[in-house]
PDB file of C-alpha atoms and ligand atoms in Angstrom:
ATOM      1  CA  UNK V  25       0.000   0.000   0.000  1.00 98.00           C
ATOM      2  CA  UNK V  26       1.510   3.447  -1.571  1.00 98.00           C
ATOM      3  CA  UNK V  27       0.500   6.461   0.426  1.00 98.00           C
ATOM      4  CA  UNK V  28      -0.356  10.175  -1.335  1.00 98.00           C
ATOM      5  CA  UNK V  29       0.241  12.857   0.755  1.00 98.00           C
ATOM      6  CA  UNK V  30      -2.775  14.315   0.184  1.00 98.00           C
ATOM      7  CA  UNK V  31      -2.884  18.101   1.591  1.00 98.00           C
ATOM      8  CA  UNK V  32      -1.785  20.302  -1.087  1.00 97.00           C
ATOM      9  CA  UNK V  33      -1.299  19.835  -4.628  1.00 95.00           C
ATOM     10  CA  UNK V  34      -0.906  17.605  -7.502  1.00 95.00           C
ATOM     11  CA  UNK V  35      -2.477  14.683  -5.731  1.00 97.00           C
ATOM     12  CA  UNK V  36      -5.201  12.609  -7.545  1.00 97.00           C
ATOM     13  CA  UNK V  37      -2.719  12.749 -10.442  1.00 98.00           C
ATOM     14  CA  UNK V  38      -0.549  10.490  -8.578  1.00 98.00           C
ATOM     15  CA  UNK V  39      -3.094   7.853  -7.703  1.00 98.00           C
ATOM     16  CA  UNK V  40      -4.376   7.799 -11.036  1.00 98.00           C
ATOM     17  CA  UNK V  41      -0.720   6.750 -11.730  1.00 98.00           C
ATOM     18  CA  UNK V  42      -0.497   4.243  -9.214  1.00 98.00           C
ATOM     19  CA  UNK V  43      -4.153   3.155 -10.108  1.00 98.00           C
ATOM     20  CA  UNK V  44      -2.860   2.444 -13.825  1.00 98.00           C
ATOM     21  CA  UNK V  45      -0.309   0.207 -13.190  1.00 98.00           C
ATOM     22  CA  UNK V  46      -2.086  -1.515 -10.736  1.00 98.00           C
ATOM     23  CA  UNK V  47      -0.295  -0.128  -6.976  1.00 98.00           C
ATOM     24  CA  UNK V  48      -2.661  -0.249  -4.316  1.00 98.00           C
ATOM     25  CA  UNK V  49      -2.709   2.961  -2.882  1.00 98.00           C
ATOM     26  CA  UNK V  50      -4.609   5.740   0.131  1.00 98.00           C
ATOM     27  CA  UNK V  51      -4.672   9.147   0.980  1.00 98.00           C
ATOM     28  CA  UNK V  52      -2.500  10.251   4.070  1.00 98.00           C
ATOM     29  CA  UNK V  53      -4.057  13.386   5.796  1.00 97.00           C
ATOM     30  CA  UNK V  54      -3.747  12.195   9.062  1.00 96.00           C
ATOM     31  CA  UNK V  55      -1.279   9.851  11.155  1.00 96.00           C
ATOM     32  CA  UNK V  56      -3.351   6.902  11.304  1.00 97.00           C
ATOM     33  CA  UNK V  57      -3.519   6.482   7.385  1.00 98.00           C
ATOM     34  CA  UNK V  58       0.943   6.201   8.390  1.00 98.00           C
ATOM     35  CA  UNK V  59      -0.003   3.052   9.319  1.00 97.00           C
ATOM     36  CA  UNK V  60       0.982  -0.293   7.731  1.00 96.00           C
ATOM     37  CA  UNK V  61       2.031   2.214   4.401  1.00 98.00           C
ATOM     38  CA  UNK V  62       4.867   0.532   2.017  1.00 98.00           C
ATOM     39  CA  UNK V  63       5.563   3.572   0.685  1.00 98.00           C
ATOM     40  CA  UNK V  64       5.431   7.048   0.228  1.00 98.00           C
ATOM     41  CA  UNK V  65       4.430   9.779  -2.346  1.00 98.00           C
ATOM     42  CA  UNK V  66       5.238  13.398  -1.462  1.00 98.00           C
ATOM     43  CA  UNK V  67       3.506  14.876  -4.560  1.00 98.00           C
ATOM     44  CA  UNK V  68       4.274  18.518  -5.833  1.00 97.00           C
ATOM     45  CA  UNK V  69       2.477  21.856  -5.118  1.00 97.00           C
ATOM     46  CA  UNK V  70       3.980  24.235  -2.429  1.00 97.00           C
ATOM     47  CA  UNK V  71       6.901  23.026  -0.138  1.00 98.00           C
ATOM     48  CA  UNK V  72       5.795  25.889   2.289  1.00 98.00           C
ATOM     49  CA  UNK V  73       2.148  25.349   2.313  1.00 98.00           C
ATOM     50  CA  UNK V  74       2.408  21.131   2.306  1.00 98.00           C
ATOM     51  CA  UNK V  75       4.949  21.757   5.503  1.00 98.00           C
ATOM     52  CA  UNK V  76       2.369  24.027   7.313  1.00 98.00           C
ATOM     53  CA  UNK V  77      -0.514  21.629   6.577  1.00 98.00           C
ATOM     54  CA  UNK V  78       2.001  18.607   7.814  1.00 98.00           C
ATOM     55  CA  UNK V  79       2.665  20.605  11.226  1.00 97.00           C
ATOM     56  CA  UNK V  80      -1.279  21.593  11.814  1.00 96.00           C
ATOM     57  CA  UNK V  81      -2.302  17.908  10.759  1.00 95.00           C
ATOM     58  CA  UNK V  82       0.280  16.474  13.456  1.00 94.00           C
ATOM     59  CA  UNK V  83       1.877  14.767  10.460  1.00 97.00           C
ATOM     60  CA  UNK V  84       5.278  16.617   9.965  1.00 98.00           C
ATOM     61  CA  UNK V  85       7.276  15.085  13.097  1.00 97.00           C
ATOM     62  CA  UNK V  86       5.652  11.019  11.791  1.00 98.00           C
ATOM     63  CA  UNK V  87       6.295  11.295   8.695  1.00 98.00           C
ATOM     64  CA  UNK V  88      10.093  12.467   9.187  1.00 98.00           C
ATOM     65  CA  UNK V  89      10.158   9.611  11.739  1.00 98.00           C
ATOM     66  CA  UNK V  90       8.940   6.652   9.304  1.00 98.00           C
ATOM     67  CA  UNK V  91      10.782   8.122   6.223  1.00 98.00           C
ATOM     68  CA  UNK V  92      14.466   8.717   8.327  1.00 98.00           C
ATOM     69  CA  UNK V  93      13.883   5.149   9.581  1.00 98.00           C
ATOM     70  CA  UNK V  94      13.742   3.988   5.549  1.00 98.00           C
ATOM     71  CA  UNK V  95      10.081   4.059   4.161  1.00 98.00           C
ATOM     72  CA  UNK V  96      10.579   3.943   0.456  1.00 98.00           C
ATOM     73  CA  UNK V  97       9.472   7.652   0.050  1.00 98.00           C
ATOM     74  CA  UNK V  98       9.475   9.306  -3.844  1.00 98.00           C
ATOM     75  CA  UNK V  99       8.856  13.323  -3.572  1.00 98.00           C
ATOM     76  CA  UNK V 100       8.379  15.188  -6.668  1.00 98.00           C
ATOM     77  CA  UNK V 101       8.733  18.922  -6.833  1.00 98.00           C
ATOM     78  CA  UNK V 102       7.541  20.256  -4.090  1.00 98.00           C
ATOM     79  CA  UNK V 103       8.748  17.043  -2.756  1.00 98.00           C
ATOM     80  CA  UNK V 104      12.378  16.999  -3.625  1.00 98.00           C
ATOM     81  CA  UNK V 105      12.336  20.339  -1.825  1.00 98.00           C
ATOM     82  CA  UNK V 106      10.767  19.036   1.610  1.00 98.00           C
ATOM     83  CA  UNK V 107      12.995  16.170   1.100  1.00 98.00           C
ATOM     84  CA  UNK V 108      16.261  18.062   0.594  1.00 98.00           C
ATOM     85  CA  UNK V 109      15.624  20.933   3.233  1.00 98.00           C
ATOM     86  CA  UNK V 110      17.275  20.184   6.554  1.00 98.00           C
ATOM     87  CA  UNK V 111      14.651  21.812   8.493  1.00 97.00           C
ATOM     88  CA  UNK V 112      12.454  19.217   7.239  1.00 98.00           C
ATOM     89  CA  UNK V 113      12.939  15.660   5.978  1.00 98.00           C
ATOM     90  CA  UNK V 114      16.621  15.862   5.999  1.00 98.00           C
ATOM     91  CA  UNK V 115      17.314  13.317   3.277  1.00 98.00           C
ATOM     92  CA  UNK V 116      19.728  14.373   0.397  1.00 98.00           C
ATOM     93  CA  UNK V 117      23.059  16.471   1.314  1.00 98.00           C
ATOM     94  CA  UNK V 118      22.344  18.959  -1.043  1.00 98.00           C
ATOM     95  CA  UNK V 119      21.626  22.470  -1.770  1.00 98.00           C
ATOM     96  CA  UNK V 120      18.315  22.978  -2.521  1.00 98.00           C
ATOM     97  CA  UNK V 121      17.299  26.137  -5.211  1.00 98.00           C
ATOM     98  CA  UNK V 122      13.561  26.456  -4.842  1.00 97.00           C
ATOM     99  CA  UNK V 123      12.254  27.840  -8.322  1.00 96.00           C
ATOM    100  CA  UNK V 124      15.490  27.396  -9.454  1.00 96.00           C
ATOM    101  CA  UNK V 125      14.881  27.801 -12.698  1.00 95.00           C
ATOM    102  CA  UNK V 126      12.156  31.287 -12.627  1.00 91.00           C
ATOM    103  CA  UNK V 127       8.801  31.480 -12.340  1.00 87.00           C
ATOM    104  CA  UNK V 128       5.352  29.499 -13.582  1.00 84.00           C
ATOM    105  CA  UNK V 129       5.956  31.395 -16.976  1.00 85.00           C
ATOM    106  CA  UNK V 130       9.421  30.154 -17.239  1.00 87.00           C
ATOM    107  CA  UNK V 131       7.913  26.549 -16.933  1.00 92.00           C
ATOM    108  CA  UNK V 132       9.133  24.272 -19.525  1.00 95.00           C
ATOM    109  CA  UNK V 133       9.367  20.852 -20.692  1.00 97.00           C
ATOM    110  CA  UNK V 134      12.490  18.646 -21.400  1.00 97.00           C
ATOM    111  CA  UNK V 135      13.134  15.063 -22.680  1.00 98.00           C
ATOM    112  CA  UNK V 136      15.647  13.621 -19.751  1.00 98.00           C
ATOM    113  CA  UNK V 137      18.082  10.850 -19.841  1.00 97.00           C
ATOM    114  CA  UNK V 138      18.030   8.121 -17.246  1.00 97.00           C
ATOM    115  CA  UNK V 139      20.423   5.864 -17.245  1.00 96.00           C
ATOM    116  CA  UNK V 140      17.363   3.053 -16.146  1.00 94.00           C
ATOM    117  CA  UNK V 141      15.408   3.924 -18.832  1.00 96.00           C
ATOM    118  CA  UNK V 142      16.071   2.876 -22.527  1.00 96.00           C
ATOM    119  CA  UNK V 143      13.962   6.025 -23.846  1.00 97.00           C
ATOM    120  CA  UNK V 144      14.335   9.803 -22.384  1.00 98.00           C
ATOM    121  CA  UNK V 145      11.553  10.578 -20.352  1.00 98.00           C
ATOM    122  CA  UNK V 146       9.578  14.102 -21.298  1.00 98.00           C
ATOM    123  CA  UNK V 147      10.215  15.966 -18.084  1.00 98.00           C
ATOM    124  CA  UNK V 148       7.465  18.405 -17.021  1.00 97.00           C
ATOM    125  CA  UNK V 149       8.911  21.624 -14.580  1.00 97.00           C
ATOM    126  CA  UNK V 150       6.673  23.482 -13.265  1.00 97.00           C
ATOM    127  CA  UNK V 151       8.325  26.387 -10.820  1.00 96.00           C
ATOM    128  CA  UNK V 152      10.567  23.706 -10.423  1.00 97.00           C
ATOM    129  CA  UNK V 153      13.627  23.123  -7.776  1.00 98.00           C
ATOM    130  CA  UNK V 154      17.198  22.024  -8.903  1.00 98.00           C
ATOM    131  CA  UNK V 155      19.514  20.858  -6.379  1.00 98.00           C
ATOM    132  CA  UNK V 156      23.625  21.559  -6.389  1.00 98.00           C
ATOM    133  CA  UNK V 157      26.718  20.798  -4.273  1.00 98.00           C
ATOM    134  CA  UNK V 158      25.190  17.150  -4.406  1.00 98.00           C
ATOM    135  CA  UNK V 159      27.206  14.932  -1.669  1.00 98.00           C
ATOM    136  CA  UNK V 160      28.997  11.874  -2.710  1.00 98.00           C
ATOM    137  CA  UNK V 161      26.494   9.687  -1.238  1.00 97.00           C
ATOM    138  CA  UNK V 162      23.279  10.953  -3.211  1.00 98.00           C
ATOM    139  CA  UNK V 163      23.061   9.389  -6.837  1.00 98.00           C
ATOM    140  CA  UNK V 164      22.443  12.218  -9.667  1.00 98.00           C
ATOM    141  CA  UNK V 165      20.000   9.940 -11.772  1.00 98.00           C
ATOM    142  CA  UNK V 166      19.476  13.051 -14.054  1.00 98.00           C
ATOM    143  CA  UNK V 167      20.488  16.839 -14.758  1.00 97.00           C
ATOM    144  CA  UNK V 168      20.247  19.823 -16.765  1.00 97.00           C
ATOM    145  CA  UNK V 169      23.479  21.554 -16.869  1.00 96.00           C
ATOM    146  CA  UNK V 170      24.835  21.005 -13.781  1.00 96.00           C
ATOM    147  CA  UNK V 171      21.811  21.259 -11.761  1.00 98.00           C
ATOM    148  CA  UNK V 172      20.399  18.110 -10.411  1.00 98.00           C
ATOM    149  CA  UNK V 173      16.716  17.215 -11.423  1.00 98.00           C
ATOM    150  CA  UNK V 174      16.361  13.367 -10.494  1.00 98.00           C
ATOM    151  CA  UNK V 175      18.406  12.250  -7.682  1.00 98.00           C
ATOM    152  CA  UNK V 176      17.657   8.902  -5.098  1.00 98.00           C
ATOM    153  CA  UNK V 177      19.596   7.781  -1.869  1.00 98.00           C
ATOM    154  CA  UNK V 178      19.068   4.795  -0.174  1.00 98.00           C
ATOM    155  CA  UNK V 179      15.291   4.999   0.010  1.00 98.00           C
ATOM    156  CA  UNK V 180      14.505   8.286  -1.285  1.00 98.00           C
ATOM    157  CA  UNK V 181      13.658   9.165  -4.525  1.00 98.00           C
ATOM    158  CA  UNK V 182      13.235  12.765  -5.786  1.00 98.00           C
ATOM    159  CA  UNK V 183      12.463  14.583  -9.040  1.00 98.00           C
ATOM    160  CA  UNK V 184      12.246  18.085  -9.728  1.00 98.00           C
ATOM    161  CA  UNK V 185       9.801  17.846 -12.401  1.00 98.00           C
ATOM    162  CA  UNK V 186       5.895  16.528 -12.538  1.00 98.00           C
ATOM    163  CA  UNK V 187       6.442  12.700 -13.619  1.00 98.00           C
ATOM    164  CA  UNK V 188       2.005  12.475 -12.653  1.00 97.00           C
ATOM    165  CA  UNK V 189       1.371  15.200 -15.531  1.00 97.00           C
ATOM    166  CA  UNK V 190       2.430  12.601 -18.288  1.00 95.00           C
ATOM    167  CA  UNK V 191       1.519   9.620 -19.439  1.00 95.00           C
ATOM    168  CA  UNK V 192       4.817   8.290 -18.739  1.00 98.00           C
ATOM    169  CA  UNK V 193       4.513   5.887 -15.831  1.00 98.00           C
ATOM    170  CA  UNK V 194       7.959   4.238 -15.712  1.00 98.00           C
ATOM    171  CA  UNK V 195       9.365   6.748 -12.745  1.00 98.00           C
ATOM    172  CA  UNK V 196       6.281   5.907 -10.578  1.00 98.00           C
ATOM    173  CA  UNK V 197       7.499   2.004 -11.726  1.00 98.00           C
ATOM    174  CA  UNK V 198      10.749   2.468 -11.298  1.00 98.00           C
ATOM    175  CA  UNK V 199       9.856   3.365  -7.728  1.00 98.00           C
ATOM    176  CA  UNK V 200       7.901   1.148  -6.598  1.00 98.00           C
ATOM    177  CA  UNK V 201      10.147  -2.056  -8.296  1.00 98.00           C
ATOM    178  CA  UNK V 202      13.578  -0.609  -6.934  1.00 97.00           C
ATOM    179  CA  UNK V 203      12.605   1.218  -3.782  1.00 98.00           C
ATOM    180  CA  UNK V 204       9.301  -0.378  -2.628  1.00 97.00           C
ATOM    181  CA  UNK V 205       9.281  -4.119  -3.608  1.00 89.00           C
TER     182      UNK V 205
HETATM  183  N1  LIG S  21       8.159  26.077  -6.173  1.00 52.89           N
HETATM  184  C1  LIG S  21       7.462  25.128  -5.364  1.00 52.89           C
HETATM  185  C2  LIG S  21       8.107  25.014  -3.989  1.00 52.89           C
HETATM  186  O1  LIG S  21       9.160  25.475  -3.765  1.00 52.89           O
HETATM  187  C3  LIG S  21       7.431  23.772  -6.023  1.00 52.89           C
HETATM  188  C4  LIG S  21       6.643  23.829  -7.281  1.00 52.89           C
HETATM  189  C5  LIG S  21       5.996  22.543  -7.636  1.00 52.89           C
HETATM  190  O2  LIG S  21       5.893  21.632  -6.825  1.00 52.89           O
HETATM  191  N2  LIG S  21       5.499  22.469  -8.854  1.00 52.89           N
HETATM  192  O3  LIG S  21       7.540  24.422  -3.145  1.00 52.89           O
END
């Protein structure tokens, strides 16, 4: 069983991913939906809002708990931020640029290279984070330029960009075959 992290933005686009390739899956919005999860999805929207909801939900403090202790936990956007920021998850030594690459005009789309996937994957950013000064111990699955856009360690997985707003479903696979099952 997957978990969304369901208070603030692109949410049912990630269950409708998990739905289509058949990954049992729930809404977290509160701590007792923590329970018994496989994994995590920390979906993207706004780091600052998502981290306020967390704290007034009693979630923040759990969630840190279960993911620092290894729940297989993939944040995207938003995500990668809440997962790189040491004030809150704590998970990738990195530096974290929030709208690192401008505004929601400035929002683009990119084919990506992964080296686990045998076609680019069309990358959707959307006010998106990049992440620099990577440590040695996070692995840079993909970039633009020097800036890091897909990154994992141990069992985190992070992209800057949208992988829900595609059709492309082989991150959310990728995910749960490598860092779930
Ligand atoms: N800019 C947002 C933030 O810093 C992330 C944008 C997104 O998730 N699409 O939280």
């Amino acid at each position: 069983m997957i978990g969304v992290l369901s208070l603030q933005g692109a949410i049912s686009e990630h269950a409708a991913v998990l739905n289509k390739i058949g990954v049992s899956n729930k809404a977290v919005l509160n701590q007792d939906d923590l329970k018994g999860l496989d994994g995590l999805i920390i979906p993207g929207g706004e780091s600052t809002a998502i981290k306020k909801l967390m704290a007034y939900n009693h979630l923040f403090p759990a969630i840190k708990k279960l993911i620092q202790e290894g729940l297989p936990t993939f944040g995207t956007c938003a995500g990668m931020v809440l997962l790189s920021q040491p004030e809150s998850f704590d998970m990738l030594k990195a530096t974290v640029v929030r709208n690192g690459f401008g505004r929601q005009q400035q929002s683009f789309e990119e084919d990506l290279h992964f080296d686990a996937l045998a076609d680019p994957f069309h990358a959707v950013f959307i006010r998106a984070p990049y992440l620099t000064d990577v440590a040695a111990d996070v692995n840079v699955l993909a970039s633009i330029d020097d800036k890091a856009v897909a990154v994992s360690k141990g069992n985190v997985l992070a992209t800057a960009f949208h992988p829900e707003l595609t059709d492309d479903v082989r991150l959310h696979e990728y995910f749960v075959d490598h860092f779930v099952n």
